Short mmCIF file of C-alpha atoms and ligand atoms in Angstrom, two decimals:
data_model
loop_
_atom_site.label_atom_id
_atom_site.label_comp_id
_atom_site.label_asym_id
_atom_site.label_seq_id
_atom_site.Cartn_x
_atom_site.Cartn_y
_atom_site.Cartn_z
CA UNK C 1 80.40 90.21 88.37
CA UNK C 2 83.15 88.23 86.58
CA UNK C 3 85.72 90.69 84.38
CA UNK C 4 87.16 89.94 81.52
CA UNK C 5 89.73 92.25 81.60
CA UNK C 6 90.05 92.94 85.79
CA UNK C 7 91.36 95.94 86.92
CA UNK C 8 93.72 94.42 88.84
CA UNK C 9 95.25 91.40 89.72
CA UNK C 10 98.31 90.01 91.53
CA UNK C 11 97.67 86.57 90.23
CA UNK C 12 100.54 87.10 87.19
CA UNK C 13 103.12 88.14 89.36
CA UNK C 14 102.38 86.01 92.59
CA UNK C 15 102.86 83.40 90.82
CA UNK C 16 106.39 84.13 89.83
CA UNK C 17 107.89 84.59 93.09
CA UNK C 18 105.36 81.97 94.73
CA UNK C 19 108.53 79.43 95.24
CA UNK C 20 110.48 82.01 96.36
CA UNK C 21 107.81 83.40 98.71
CA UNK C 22 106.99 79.97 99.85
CA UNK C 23 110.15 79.31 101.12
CA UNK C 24 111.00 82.52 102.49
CA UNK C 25 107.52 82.27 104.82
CA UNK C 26 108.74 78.96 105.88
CA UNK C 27 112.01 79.96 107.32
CA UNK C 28 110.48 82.79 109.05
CA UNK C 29 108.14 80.08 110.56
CA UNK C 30 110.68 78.47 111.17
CA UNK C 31 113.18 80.22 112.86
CA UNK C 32 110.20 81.45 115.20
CA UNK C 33 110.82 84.89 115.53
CA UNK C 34 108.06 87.46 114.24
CA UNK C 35 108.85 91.14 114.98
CA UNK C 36 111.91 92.72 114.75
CA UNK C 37 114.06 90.13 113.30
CA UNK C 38 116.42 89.74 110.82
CA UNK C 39 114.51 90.05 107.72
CA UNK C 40 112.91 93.83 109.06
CA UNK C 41 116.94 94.57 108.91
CA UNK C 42 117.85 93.19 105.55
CA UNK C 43 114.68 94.52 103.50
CA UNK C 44 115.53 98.15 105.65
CA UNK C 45 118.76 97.88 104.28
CA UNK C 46 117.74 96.51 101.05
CA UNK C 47 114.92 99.22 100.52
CA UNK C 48 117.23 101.70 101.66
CA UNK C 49 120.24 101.42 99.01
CA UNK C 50 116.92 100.82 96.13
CA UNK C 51 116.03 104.29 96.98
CA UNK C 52 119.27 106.64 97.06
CA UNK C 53 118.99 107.09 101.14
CA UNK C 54 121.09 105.59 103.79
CA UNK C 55 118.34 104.64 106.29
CA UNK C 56 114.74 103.25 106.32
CA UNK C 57 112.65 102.39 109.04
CA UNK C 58 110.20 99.80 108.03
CA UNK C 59 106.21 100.70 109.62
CA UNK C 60 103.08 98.87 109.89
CA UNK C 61 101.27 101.09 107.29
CA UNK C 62 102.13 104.42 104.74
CA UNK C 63 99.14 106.06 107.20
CA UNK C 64 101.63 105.87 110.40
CA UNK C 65 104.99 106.37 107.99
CA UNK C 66 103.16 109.64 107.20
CA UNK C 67 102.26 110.36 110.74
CA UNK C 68 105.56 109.43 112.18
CA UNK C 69 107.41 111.27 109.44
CA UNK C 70 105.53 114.25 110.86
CA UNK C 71 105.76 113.78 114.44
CA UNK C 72 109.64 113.35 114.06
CA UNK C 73 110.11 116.61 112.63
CA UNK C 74 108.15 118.24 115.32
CA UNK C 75 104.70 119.21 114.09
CA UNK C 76 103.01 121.16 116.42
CA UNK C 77 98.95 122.01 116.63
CA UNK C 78 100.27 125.35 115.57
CA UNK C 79 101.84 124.11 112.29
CA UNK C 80 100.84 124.37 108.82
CA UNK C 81 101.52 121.43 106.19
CA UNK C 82 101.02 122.34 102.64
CA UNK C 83 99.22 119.01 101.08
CA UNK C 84 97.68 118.57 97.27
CA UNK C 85 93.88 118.98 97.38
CA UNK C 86 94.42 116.26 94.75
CA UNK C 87 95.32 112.83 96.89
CA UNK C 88 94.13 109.66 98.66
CA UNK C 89 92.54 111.01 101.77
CA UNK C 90 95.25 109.24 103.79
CA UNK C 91 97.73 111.91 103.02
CA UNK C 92 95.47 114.27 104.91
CA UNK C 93 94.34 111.92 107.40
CA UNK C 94 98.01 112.00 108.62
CA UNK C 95 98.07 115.64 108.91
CA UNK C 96 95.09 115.57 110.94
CA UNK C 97 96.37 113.22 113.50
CA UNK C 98 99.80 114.75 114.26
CA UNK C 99 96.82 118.00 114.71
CA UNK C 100 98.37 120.23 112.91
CA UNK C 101 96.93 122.27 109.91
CA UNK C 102 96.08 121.12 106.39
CA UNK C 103 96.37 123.83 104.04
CA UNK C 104 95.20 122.39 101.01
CA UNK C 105 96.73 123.65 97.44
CA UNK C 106 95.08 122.90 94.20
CA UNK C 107 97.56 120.72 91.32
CA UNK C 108 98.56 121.51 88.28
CA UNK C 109 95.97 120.70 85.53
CA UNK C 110 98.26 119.16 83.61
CA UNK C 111 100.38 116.79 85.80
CA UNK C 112 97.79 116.46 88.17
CA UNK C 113 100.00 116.96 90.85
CA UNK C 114 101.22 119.56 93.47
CA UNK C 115 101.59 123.03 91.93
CA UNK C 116 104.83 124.60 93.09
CA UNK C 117 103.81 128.42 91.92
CA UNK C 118 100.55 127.64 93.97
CA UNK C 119 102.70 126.24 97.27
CA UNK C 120 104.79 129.68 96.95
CA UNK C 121 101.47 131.75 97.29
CA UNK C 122 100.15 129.56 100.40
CA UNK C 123 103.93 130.30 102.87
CA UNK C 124 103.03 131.40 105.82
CA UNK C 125 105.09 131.89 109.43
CA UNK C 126 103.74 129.34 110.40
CA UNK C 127 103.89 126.70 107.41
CA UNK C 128 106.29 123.66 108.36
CA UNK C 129 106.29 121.08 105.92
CA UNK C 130 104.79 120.62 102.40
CA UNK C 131 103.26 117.23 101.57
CA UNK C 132 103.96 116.56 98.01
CA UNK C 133 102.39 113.19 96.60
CA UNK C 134 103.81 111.34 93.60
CA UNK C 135 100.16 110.47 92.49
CA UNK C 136 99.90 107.76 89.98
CA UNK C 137 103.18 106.43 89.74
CA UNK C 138 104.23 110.23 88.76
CA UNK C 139 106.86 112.22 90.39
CA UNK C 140 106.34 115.68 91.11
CA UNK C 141 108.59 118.34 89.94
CA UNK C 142 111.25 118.10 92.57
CA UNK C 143 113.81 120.62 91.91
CA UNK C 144 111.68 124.09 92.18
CA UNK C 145 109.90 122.40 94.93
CA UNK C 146 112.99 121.66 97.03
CA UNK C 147 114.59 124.56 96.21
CA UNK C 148 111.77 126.52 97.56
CA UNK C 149 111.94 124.90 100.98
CA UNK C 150 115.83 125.55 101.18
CA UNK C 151 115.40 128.73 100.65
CA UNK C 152 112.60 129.52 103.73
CA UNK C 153 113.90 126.30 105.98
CA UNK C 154 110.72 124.17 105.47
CA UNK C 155 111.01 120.60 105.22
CA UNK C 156 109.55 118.49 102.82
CA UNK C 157 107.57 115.19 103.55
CA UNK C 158 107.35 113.11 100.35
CA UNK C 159 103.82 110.78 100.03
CA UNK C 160 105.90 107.76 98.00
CA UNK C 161 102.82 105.96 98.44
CA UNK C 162 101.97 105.32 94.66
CA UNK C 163 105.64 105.74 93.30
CA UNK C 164 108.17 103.10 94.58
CA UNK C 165 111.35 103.33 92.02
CA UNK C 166 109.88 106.57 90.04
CA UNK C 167 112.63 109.03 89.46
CA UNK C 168 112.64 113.09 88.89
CA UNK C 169 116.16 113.34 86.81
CA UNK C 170 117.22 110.28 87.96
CA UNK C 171 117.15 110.87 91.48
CA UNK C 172 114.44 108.51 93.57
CA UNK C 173 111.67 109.73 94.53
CA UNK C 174 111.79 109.10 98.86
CA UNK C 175 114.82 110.68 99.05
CA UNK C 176 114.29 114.31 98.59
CA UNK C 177 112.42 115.39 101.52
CA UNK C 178 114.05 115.18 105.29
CA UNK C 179 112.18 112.42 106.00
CA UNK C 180 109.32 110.49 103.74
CA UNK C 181 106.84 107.85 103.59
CA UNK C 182 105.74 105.06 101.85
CA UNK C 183 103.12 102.12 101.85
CA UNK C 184 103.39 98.56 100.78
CA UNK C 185 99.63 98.02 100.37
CA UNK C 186 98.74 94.96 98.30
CA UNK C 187 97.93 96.93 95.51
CA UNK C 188 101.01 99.61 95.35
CA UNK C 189 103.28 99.16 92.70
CA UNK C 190 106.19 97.01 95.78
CA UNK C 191 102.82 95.28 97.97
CA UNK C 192 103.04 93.09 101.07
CA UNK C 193 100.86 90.32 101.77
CA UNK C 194 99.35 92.53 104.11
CA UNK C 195 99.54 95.94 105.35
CA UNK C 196 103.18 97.18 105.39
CA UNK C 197 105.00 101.04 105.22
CA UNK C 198 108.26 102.32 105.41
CA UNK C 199 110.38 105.80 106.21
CA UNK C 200 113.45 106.83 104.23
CA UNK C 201 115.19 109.68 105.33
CA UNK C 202 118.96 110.92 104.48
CA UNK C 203 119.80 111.95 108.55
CA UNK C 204 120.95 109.28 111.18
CA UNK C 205 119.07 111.85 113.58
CA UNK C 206 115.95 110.64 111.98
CA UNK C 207 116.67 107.54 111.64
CA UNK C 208 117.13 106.65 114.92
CA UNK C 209 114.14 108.77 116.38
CA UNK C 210 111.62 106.67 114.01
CA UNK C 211 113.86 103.33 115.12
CA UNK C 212 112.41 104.21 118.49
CA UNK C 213 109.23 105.79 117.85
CA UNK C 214 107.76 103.06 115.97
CA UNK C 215 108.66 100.70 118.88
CA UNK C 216 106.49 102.38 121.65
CA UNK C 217 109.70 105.11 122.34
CA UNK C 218 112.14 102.62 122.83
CA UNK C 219 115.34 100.91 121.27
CA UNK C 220 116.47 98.91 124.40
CA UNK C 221 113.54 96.70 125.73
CA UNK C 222 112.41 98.72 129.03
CA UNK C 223 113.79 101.64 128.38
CA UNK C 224 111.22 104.60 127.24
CA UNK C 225 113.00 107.90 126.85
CA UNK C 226 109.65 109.09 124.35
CA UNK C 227 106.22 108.65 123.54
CA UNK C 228 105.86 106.43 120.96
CA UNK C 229 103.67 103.90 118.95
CA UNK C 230 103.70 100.31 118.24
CA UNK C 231 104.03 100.90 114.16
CA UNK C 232 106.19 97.36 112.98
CA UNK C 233 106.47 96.25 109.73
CA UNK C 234 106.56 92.71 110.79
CA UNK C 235 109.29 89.37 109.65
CA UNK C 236 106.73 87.86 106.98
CA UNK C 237 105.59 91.04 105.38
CA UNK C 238 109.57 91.80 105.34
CA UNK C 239 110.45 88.09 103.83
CA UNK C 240 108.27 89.10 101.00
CA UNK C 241 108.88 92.82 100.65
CA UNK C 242 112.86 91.70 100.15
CA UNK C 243 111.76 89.16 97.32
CA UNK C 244 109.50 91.23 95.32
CA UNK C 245 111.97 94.31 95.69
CA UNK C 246 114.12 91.85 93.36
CA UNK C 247 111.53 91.94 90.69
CA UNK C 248 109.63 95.86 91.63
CA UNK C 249 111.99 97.27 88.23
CA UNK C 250 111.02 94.71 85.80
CA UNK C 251 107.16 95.24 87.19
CA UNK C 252 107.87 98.82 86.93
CA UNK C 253 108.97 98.16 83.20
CA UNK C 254 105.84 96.24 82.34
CA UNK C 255 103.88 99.04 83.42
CA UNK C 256 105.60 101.81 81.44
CA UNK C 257 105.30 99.88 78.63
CA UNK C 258 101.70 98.91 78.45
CA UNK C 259 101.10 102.66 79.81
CA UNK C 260 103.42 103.44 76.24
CA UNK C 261 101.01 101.21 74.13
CA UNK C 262 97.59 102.64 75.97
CA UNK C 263 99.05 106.15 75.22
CA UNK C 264 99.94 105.44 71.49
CA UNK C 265 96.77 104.02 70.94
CA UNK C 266 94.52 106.46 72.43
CA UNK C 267 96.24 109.70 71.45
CA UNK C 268 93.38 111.48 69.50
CA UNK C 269 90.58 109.64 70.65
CA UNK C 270 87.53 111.69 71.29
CA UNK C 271 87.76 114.39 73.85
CA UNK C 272 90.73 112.26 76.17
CA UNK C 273 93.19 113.75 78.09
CA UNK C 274 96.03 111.16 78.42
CA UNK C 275 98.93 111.29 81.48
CA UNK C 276 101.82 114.17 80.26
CA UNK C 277 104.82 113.03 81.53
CA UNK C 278 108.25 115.13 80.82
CA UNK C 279 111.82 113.60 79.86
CA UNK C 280 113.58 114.06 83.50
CA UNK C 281 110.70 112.29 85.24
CA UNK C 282 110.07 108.25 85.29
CA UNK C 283 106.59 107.29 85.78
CA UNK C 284 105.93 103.62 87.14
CA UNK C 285 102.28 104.09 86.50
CA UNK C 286 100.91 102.81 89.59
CA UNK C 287 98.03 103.96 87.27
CA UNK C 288 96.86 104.57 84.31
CA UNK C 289 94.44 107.60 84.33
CA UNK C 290 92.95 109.27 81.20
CA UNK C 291 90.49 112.64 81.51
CA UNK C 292 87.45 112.60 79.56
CA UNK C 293 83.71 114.93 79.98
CA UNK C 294 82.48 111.69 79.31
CA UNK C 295 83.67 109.87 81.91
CA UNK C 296 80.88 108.42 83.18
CA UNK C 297 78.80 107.31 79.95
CA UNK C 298 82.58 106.23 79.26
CA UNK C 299 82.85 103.89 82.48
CA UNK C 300 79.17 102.36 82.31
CA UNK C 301 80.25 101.41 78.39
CA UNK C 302 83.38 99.71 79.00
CA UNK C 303 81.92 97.75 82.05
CA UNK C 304 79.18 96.64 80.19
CA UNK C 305 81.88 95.26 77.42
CA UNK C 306 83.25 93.61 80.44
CA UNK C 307 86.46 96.42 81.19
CA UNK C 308 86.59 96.95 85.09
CA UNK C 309 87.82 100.59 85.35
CA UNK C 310 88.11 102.63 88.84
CA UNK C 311 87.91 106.23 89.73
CA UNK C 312 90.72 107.88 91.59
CA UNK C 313 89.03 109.66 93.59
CA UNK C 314 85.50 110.45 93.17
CA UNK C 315 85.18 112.89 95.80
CA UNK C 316 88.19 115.00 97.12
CA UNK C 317 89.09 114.90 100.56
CA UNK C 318 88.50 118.68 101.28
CA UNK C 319 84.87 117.93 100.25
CA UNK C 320 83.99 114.71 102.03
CA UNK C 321 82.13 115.32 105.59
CA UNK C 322 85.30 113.96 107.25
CA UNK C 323 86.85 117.50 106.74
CA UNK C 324 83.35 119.33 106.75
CA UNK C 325 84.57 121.20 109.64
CA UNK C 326 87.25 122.79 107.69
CA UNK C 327 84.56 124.86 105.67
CA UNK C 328 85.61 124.49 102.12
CA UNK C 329 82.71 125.07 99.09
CA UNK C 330 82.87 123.71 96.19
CA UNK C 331 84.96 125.64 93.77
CA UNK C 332 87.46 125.97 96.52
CA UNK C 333 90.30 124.12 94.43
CA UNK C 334 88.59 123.74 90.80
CA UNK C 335 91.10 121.59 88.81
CA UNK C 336 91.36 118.82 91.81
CA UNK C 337 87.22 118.89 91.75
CA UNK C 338 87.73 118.75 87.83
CA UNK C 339 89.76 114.99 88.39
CA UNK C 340 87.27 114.32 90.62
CA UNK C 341 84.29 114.55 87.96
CA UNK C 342 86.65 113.07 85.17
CA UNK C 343 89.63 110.82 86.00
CA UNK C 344 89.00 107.12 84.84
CA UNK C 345 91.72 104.60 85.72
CA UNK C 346 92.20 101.63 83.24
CA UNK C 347 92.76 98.09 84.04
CA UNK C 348 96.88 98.09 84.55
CA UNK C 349 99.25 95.78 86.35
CA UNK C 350 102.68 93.60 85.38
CA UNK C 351 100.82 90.27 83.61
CA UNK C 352 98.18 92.11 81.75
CA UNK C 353 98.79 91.36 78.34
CA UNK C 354 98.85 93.69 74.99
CA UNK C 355 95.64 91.68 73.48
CA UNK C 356 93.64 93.11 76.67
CA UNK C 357 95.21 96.42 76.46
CA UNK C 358 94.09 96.59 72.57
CA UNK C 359 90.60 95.37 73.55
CA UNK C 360 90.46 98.09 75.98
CA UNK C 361 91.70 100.78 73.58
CA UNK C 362 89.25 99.62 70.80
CA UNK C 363 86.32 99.75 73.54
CA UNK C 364 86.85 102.92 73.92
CA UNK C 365 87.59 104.19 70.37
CA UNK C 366 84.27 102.35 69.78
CA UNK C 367 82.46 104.54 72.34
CA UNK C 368 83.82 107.29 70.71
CA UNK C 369 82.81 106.88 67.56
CA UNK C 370 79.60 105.78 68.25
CA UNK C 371 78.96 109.14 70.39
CA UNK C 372 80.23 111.19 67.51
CA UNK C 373 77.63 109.42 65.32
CA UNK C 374 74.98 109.72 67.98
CA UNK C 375 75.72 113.65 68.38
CA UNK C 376 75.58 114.18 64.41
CA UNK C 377 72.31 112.17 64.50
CA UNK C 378 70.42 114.44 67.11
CA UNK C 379 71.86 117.87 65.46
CA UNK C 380 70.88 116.42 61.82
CA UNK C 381 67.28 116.66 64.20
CA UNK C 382 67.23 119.55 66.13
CA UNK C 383 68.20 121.68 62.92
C1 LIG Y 401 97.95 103.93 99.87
C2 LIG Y 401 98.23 105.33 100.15
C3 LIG Y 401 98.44 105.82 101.46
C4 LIG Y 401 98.17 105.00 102.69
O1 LIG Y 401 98.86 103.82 102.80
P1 LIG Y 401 98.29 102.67 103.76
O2 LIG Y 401 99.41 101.69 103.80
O3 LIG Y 401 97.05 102.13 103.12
O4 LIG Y 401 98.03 103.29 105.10
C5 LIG Y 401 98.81 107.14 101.61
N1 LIG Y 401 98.94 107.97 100.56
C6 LIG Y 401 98.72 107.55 99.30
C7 LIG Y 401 98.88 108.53 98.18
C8 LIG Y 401 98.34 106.23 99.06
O5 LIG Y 401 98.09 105.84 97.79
#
């Protein structure tokens, strides 16, 4: 089914850098060397200094970033990770792999992310690390969060996944915890041309163990002092990564500002619950998700006027049968099964223009109205 307004689409911005990106795949052709090379170093470097921290290691994927970030700091099958019941599945797929414990905490219902009064309740002896995820684009509240873990020695993973150059008073987000992940998907807001991830951490320590750990346990070819993986992020998806880092703030830009006009344009309409966002954070709106009870109805309308929308997620991790044997009901964590039944993502991404945004905004107004007219219709009956 063709769109008219897509939901997504890299076409805008690929082909702004496509000379660039042309030329940078051709050297790496070129010049014959595929893992490991120079351009891993430079966009490590480069991705580095973009996010506050001296170090990144650059990964095959934000799955393994999240796993190694774990393994590094020493998570044992004993171990506890604190994680939103609100996220991708992947943040919780991680967990699962370095076996330790998920110990899921329900958001906050109005920033949809991780709730910090909620974490405190949850500490345990055993807890090691809490998993907070800057869903959307939208950095979680930092400072209590970090201030907690100082205070009881727990570290703090950050899920960057979703929020590459978002800021919690003006500090990057992927550079608070001791050692965090990220992915460069297609679709996050800094994609490769294929699957891509990265670690940023603020201790040489780390650093060097993820150097190594990535590599199969080694930094000097035959030489295995670990255990490790083969996790690369490899020379092309690095050639590109460096070019579009050049270009991820005015992207970021683009999306704050046709998040700005979907929020001024929607405020009042019907019974929608638009993203809050407060001064000391900046949201890149990786997405743009409103709330409404009728999500559905409101989904089936717009995609019949030819608006793709998504839904992120439709069913959270703790209840799909992948995690069945953890025994949670549902009602278990009520606001992230609330998302679930009525978060609607509209189309956003750097290229779509104002016209589509407005069409999408009057859609929706229209749906609105028409329901209002509907309801008044059927009570004018039933009375
Ligand atoms: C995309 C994403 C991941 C996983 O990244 P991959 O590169 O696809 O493995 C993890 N967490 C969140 C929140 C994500 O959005």
């Amino acid at each position: 089914m063709s769109h008219l307004v897509p939901f997504f689409s890299l076409q805008f911005i690929h082909r702004q850098v496509q000379e660039e990106i042309h030329r940078a795949i051709r050297e790496v052709y070129e010049k014959n060397q595929f893992i490991l090379g120079s351009q891993v170093q430079s966009f490590e470097r480069a991705y580095a200094a973009y996010s506050g921290v001296p170090y990144c290691v650059g990964v095959a994927n934000g799955l393994d970033a999240l796993y190694i970030s774990l393994k590094i700091l020493g998570v044992s099958p004993t171990d506890e990770v604190i994680v939103p019941a609100h996220t991708y599945i992947a943040t919780w797929l991680a967990i699962s792999r370095a076996q330790a414990h998920i110990v899921p905490v329900d958001v906050d219902e109005q920033t949809m992310l991780i709730d910090v009064k909620k974490v405190a309740s949850l500490i345990s002896k055993k807890t090691k690390i809490i998993l907070p995820v800057h869903l959307y684009g939208q950095p979680c509240n930092m400072e209590p969060l970090t201030d907690l873990a100082h205070k009881l020695g727990i570290a703090i993973v950050e899920d960057n996944a979703q929020a590459h150059g978002a800021s919690d008073h003006k500090i990057k987000t992927g550079s608070f915890g001791q050692c965090n992940a990220t992915s460069f998907y297609p679709t996050k807001n800094l994609g490769a041309l294929g699957d891509g991830g990265a670690i940023t951490t603020h201790s040489k320590a780390i650093y060097e163990q993820a150097l190594s750990f990535r590599n199969y346990g080694s930094t000097e070819r035959f030489v295995n002092p670990q255990i490790g993986i083969n996790s690369r992020l490899d020379e092309l998806q690095a050639a590109v990564l460096l070019i579009k880092l050049k270009y991820l703030d005015q992207w970021n830009e683009e999306r704050k500002s046709l998040s700005a006009h979907y929020n001024a344009t929607l405020t009042g309409v019907g019974d929608l619950l638009l993203p809050q966002t407060s001064a000391h954070q900046n949201h890149v709106f990786h997405l743009f998700v409103i709330r409404s009870k009728q999500r559905n109805e409101l989904q089936a309308f717009l995609a019949a006027k030819g608006i793709e929308t998504f839904i992120h997620y439709p069913t959270p991790p703790h209840l799909q049968k992948a995690y069945r044997h953890l025994g949670y009901q549902p009602g278990d964590f009520p606001i992230s099964e609330s998302l679930a039944a009525t978060a609607l993502s509209l189309p956003l991404w750097p290229g779509l223009s104002e016209q589509q945004v407005a069409f999408v905004c009057n859609a929706i107004r229209y749906f609105y109205e028409n329901l209002s007219a509907r309801n008044k219709s059927f009570s004018g009956v039933d009375s």
